[in-house]
Coordinates of C-alpha atoms and ligand atoms in Angstrom, one line a residue:
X1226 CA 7.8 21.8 80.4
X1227 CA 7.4 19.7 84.0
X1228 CA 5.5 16.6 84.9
X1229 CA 3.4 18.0 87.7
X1230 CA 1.0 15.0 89.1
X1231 CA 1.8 11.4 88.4
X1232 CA -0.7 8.4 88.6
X1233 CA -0.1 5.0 88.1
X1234 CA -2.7 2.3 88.2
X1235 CA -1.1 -1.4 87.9
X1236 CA 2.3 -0.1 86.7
X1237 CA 5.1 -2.5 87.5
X1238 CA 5.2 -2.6 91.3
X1239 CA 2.7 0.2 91.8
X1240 CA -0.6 -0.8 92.4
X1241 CA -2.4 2.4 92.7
X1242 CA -0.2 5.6 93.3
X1243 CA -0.5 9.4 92.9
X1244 CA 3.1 11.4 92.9
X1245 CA 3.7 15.4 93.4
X1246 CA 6.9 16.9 92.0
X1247 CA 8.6 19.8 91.8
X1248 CA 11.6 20.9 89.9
X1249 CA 14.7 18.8 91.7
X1250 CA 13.0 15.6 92.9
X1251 CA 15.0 13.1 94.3
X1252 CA 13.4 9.4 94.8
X1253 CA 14.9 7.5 97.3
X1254 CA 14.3 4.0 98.6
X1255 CA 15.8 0.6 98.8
X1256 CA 16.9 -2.3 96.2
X1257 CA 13.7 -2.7 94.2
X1258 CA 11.1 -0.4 95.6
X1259 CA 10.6 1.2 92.4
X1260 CA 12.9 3.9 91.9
X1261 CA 13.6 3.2 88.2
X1262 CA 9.5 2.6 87.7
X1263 CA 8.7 5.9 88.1
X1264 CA 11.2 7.4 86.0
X1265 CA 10.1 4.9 83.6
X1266 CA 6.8 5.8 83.9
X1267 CA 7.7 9.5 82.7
X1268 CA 9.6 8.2 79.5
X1269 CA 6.6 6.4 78.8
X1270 CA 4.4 9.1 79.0
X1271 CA 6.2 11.4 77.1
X1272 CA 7.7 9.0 74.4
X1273 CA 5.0 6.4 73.9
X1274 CA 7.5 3.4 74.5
X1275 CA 9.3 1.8 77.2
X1276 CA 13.1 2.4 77.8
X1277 CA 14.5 -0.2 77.1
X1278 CA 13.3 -2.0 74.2
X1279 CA 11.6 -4.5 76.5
X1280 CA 8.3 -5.8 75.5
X1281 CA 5.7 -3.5 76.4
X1282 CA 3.1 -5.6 77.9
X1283 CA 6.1 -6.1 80.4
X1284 CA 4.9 -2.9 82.2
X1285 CA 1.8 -4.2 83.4
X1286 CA 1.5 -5.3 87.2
X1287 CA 2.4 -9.5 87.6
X1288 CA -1.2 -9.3 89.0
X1289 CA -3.6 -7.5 86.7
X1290 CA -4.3 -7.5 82.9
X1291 CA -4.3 -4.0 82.3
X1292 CA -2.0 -0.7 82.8
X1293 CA -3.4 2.8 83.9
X1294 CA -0.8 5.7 83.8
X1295 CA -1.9 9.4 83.9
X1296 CA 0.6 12.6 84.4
X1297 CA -0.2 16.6 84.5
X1298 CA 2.2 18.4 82.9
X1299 CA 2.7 22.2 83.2
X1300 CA 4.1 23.9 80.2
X1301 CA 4.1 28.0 81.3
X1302 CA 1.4 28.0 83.0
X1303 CA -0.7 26.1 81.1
X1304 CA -2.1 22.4 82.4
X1305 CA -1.9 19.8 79.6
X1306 CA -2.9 15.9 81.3
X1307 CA -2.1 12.9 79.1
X1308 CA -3.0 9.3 79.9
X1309 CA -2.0 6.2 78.6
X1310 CA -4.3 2.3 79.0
X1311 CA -2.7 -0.3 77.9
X1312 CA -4.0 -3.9 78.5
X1313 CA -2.0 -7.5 78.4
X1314 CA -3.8 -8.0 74.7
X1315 CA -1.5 -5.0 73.6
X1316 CA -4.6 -2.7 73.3
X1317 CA -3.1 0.6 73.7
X1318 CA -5.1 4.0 74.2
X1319 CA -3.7 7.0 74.7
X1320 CA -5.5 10.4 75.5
X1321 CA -4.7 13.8 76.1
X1322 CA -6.7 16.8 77.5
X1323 CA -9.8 14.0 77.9
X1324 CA -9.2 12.9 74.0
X1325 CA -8.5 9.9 72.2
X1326 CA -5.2 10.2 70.1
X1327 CA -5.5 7.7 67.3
X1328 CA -1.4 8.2 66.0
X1329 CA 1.3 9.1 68.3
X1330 CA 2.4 11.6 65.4
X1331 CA -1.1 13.7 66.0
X1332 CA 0.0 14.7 69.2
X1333 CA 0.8 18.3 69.4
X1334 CA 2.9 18.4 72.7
X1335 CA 5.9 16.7 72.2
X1336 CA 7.6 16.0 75.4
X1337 CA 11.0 15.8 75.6
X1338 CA 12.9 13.5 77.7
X1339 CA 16.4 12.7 78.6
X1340 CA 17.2 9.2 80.5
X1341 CA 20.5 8.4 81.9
X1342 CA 21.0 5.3 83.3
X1343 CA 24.5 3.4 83.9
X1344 CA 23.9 2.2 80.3
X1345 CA 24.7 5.1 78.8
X1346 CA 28.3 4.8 80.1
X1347 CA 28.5 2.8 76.7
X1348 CA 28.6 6.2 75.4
X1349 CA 32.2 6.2 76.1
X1350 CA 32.9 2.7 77.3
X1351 CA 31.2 0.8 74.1
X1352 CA 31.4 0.3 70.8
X1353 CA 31.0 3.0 68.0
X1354 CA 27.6 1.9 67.1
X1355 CA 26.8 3.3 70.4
X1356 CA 28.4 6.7 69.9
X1357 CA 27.0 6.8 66.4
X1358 CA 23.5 6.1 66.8
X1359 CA 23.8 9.2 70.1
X1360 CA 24.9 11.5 67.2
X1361 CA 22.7 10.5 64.6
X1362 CA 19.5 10.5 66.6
X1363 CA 20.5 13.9 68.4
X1364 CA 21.2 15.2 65.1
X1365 CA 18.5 14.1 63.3
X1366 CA 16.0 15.6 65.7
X1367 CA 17.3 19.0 65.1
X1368 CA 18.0 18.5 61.5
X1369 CA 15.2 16.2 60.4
X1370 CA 16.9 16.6 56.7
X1371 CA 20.4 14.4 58.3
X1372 CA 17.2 11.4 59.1
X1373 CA 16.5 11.5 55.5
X1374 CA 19.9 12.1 54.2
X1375 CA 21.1 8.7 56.8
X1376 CA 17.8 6.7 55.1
X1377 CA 19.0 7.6 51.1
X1378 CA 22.4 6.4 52.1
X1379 CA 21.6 3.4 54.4
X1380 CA 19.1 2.1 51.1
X1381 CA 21.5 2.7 48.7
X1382 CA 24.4 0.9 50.6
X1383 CA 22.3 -2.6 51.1
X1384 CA 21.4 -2.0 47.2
X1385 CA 25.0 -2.3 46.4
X1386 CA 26.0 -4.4 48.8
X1387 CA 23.0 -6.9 47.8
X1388 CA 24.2 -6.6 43.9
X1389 CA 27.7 -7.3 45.4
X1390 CA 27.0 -10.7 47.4
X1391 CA 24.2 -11.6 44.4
X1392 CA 25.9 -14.6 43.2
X1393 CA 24.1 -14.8 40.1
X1394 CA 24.2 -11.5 38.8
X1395 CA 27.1 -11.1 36.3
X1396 CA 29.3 -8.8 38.7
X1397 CA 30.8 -6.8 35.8
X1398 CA 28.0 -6.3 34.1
X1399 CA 26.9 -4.4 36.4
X1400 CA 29.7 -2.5 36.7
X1401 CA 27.9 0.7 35.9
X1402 CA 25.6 0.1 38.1
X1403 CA 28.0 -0.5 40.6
X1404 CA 29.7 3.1 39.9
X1405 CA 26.4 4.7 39.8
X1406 CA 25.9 3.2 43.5
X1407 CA 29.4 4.6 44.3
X1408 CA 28.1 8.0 43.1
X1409 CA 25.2 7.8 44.9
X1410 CA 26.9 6.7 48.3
X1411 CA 29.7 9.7 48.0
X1412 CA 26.8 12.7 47.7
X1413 CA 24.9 11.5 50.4
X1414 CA 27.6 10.5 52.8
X1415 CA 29.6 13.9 52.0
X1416 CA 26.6 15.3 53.0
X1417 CA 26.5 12.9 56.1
X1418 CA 30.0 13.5 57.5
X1419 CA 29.5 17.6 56.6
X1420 CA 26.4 18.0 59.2
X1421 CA 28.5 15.8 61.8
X1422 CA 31.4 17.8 61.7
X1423 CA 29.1 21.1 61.9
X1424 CA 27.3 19.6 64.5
X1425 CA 30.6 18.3 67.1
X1426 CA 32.2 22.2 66.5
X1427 CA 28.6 23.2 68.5
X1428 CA 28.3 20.1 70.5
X1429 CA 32.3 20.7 72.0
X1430 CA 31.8 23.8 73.3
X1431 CA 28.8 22.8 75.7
X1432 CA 30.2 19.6 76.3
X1433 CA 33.7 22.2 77.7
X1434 CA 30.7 23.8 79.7
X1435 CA 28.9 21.2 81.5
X1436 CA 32.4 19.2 82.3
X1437 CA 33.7 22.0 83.4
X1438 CA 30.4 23.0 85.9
X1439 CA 30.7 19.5 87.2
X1440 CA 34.0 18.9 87.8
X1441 CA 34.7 21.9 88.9
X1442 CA 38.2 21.9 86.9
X1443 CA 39.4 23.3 83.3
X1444 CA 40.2 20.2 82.0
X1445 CA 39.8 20.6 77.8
X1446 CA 37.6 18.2 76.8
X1447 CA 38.0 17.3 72.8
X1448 CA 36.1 15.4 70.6
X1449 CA 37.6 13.9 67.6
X1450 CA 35.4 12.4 64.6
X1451 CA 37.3 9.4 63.6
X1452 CA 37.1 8.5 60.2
X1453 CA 40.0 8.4 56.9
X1454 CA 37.6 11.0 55.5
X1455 CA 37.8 14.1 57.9
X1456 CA 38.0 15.3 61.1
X1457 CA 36.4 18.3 63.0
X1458 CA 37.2 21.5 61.1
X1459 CA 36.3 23.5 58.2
X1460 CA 35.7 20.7 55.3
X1461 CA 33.8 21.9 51.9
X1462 CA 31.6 19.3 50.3
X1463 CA 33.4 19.1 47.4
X1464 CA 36.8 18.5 49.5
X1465 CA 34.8 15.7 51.4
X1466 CA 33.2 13.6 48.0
X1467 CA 37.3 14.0 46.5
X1468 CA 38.5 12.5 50.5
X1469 CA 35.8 9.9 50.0
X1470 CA 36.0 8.9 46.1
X1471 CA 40.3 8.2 47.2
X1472 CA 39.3 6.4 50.2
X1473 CA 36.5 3.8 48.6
X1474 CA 39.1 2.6 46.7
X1475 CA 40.9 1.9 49.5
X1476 CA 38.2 0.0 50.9
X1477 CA 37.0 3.0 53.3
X1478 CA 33.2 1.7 53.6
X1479 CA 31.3 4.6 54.1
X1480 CA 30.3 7.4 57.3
X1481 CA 28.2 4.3 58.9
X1482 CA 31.7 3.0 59.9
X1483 CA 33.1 5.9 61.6
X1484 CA 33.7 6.8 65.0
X1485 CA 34.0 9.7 67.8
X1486 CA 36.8 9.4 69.8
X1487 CA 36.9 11.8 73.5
X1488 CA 39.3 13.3 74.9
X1489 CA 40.7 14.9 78.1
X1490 CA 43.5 17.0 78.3
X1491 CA 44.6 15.4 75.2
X1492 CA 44.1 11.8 76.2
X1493 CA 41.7 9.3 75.2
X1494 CA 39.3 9.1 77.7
X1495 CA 37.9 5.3 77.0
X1496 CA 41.8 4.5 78.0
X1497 CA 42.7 6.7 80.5
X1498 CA 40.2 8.5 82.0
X1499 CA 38.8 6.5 85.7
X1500 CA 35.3 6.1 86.4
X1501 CA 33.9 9.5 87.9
X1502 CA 35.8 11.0 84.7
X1503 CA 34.0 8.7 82.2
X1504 CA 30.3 9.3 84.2
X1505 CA 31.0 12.9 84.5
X1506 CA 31.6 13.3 80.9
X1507 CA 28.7 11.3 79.7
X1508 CA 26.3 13.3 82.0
X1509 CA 28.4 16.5 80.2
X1510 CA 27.2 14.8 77.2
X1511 CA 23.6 14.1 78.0
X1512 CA 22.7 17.5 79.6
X1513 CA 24.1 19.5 76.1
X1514 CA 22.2 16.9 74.6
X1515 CA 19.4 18.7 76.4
X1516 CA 20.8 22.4 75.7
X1517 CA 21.1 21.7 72.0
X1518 CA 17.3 20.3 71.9
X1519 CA 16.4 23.5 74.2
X1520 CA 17.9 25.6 71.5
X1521 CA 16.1 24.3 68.8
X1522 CA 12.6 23.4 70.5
X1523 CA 12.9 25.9 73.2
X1524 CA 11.7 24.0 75.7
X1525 CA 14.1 21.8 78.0
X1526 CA 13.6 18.0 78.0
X1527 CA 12.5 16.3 81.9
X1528 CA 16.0 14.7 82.8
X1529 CA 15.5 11.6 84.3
X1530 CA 18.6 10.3 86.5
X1531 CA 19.1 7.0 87.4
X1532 CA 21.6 5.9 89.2
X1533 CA 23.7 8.4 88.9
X1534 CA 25.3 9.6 92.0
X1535 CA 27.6 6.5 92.2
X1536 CA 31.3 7.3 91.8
X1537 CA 30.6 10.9 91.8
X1538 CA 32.3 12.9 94.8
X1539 CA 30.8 15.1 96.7
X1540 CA 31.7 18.0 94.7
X1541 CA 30.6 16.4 91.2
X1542 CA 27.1 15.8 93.2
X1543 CA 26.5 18.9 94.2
X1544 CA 27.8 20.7 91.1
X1545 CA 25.3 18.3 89.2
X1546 CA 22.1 19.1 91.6
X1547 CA 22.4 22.4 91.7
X1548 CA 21.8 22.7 88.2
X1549 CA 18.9 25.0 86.7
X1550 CA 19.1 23.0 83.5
X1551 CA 15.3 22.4 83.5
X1552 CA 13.4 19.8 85.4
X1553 CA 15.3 17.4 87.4
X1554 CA 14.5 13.9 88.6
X1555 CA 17.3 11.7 90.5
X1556 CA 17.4 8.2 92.5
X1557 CA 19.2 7.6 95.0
X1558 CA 19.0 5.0 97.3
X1559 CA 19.9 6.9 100.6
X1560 CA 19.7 11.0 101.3
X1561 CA 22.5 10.9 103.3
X1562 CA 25.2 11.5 101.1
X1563 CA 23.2 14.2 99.3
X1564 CA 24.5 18.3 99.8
X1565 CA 22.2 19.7 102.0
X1566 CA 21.5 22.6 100.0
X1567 CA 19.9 20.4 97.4
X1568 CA 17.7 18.6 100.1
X1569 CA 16.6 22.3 100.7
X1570 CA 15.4 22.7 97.8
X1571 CA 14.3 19.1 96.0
X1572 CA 11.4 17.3 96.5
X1573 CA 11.7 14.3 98.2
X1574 CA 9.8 11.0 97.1
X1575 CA 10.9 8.2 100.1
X1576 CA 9.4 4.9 98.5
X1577 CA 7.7 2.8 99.8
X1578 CA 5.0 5.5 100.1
X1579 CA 2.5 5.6 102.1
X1580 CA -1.5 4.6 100.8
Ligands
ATP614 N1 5.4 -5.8 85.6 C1 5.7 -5.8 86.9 N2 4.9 -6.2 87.9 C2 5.2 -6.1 89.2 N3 6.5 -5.8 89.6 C3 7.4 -5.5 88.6 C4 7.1 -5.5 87.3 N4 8.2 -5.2 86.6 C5 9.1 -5.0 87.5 N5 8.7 -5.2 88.7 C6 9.4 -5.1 90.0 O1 9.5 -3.8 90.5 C7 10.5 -3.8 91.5 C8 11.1 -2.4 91.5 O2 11.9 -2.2 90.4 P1 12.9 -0.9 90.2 O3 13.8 -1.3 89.2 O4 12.0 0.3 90.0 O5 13.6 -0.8 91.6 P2 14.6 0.3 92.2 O6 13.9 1.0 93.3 O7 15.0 1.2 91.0 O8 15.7 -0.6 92.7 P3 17.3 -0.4 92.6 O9 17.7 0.4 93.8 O10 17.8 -1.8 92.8 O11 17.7 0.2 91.3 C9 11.4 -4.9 91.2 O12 11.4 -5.8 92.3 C10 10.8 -5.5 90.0 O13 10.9 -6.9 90.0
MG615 MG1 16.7 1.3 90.0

């Protein structure tokens, strides 16, 4: 699946613009002369929201009161064109193939996406919640099951947790019902930390892949899941809920607490590893993000590269162009320091354009 055609109509800084692309395109410009816009305008059309959790009125142009944005997509051969209006009242219309979708969920053609920006370096750099919600949103779009699994356990938790802090509720009357919470939290988080660790022993290996295509070294990249309960490895349910029934006691609170921990030749990486290590893994991380969704939909996402070439080498930069990972989109705000052989074959969108 590729974004062919691109029009936007009162978009941010664009006014009225139509865009061409191929399979590499590189946008290049100055500071501010919308770079980011237009690979913001592909997430939109394909996912329906903005990146960032910004207010989506925001997208509209200072000047006008409404938002046109219309893209041609090619998916083997076939045309499919989706367009989205949206006006400052928050009247949103979206429309493919000419008709009116009334619920995002009708739409047939889901459109994958994958955004890096220098956000994402949170991935390594943040806080757990950050590495967390990667895994659990990756996982639970291949295994819609872990999404309901994460729901049953996240209600059950603020259940018990709302009996707990209930002043007024006789605490040990409720005992039981404090046990049968318990119960409750162990099956589904057993279930929880099971599909993680089966997930990170197939996430590793193309994480090895990409770092290794990149960076042009060997370097064994490991990824730990950090929790009292278990780490990577062979783990059967039942050893799990006995791991997890010890460990409540001990005050272990539950999967939603654990963490994944990277490392390089044995090292943690959030400590030791220097910035073109820690970018070069998360991009490792985001493109098997897309080779693990290609597996399962069979379709590759549109990557969408912001900002990405800083800190990278020249060897990292061309290792990461050359890629034939599906359709590519990069910013950059210069061509200079780009390999040659990518300019060859990249399509190159120099903004400000022209008309
Ligand atoms: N709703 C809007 N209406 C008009 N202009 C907007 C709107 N939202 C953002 N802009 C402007 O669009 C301009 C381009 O932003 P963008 O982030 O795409 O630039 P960029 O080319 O990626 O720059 P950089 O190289 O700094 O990353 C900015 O000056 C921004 O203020
Ligand atoms: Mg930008």
């Amino acid at each position: 699946m590729k974004i062919v055609e691109l029009r936007l109509c009162n978009f941010r800084n664009f006014k009225e613009q139509q865009f061409f692309f191929g399979d590499i395109n590189v946008i290049f410009g100055k500071n501010a002369q919308g770079k980011t816009n237009i690979l913001e305008a592909i997430y939109y059309l394909c996912n329906f929201r903005p990146v960032k959790t910004t207010k989506e009125i925001e997208i509209i142009n200072f000047d006008s009161d409404f938002s046109y944005i219309k893209g041609i997509f090619e998916d083997n051969g076939d045309l499919i064109d989706r367009e989205i209006y949206l006006t400052r009242d928050g009247t949103k219309k979206i429309k493919e193939m000419g008709f009116e979708i009334k619920k995002v969920k009708d739409i047939s053609n889901r459109i994958r996406t994958i955004f890096f920006s220098p956000d994402n370096l949170s991935l390594v750099k943040g806080s757990p919640s950050v590495r967390r919600r990667f895994f659990d949103s990756l996982i639970s779009e291949i295994k819609p099951a872990y999404y309901n699994y994460l729901k049953d356990y996240f209600r059950v938790l603020m259940q018990k947790n709302k009996l707990i802090k209930n002043k007024d509720a006789k605490f040990f009357y409720n005992r039981e019902l404090i046990e049968v919470f318990n119960d409750k939290i162990i099956d589904f988080s057993s279930v929880i930390v099971k599909m993680r660790l089966a997930f990170l022993k197939k996430f590793i290996p193309f994480v090895n892949e990409f770092y290794a295509d990149f960076s042009g070294n060997d370097t064994l990249i490991d990824l730990k899941y950090n929790s009292p309960i278990a780490e990577v490895g062979e783990f059967s349910i039942d050893e799990i809920k006995l791991k997890m029934k010890e460990e409540i006691k001990r005050g272990y609170q539950g999967p939603h607490t654990d963490d994944y921990i990277f490392l390089s030749g044995g090292r943690e990486v959030k400590r030791y590893g220097s910035q073109g290590e820690i970018r070069t893994l998360v991009l490792s991380m985001i493109f098997s993000r897309g080779k693990i969704i290609y597996e399962y939909a069979g379709k590759m996402p549109i990557i969408l590269l912001d900002d990405v070439l800083y800190e990278l080498d020249y060897n990292r930069r061309q290792n990461l162009l050359k890629n034939d990972y599906g359709q590519l989109f990069i910013t950059a705000t210069d061509i200079k320091n780009l390999p040659g052989e990518i300019l060859k074959r990249a399509s190159l969108i120099g903004l400000p354009k022209e008309g």
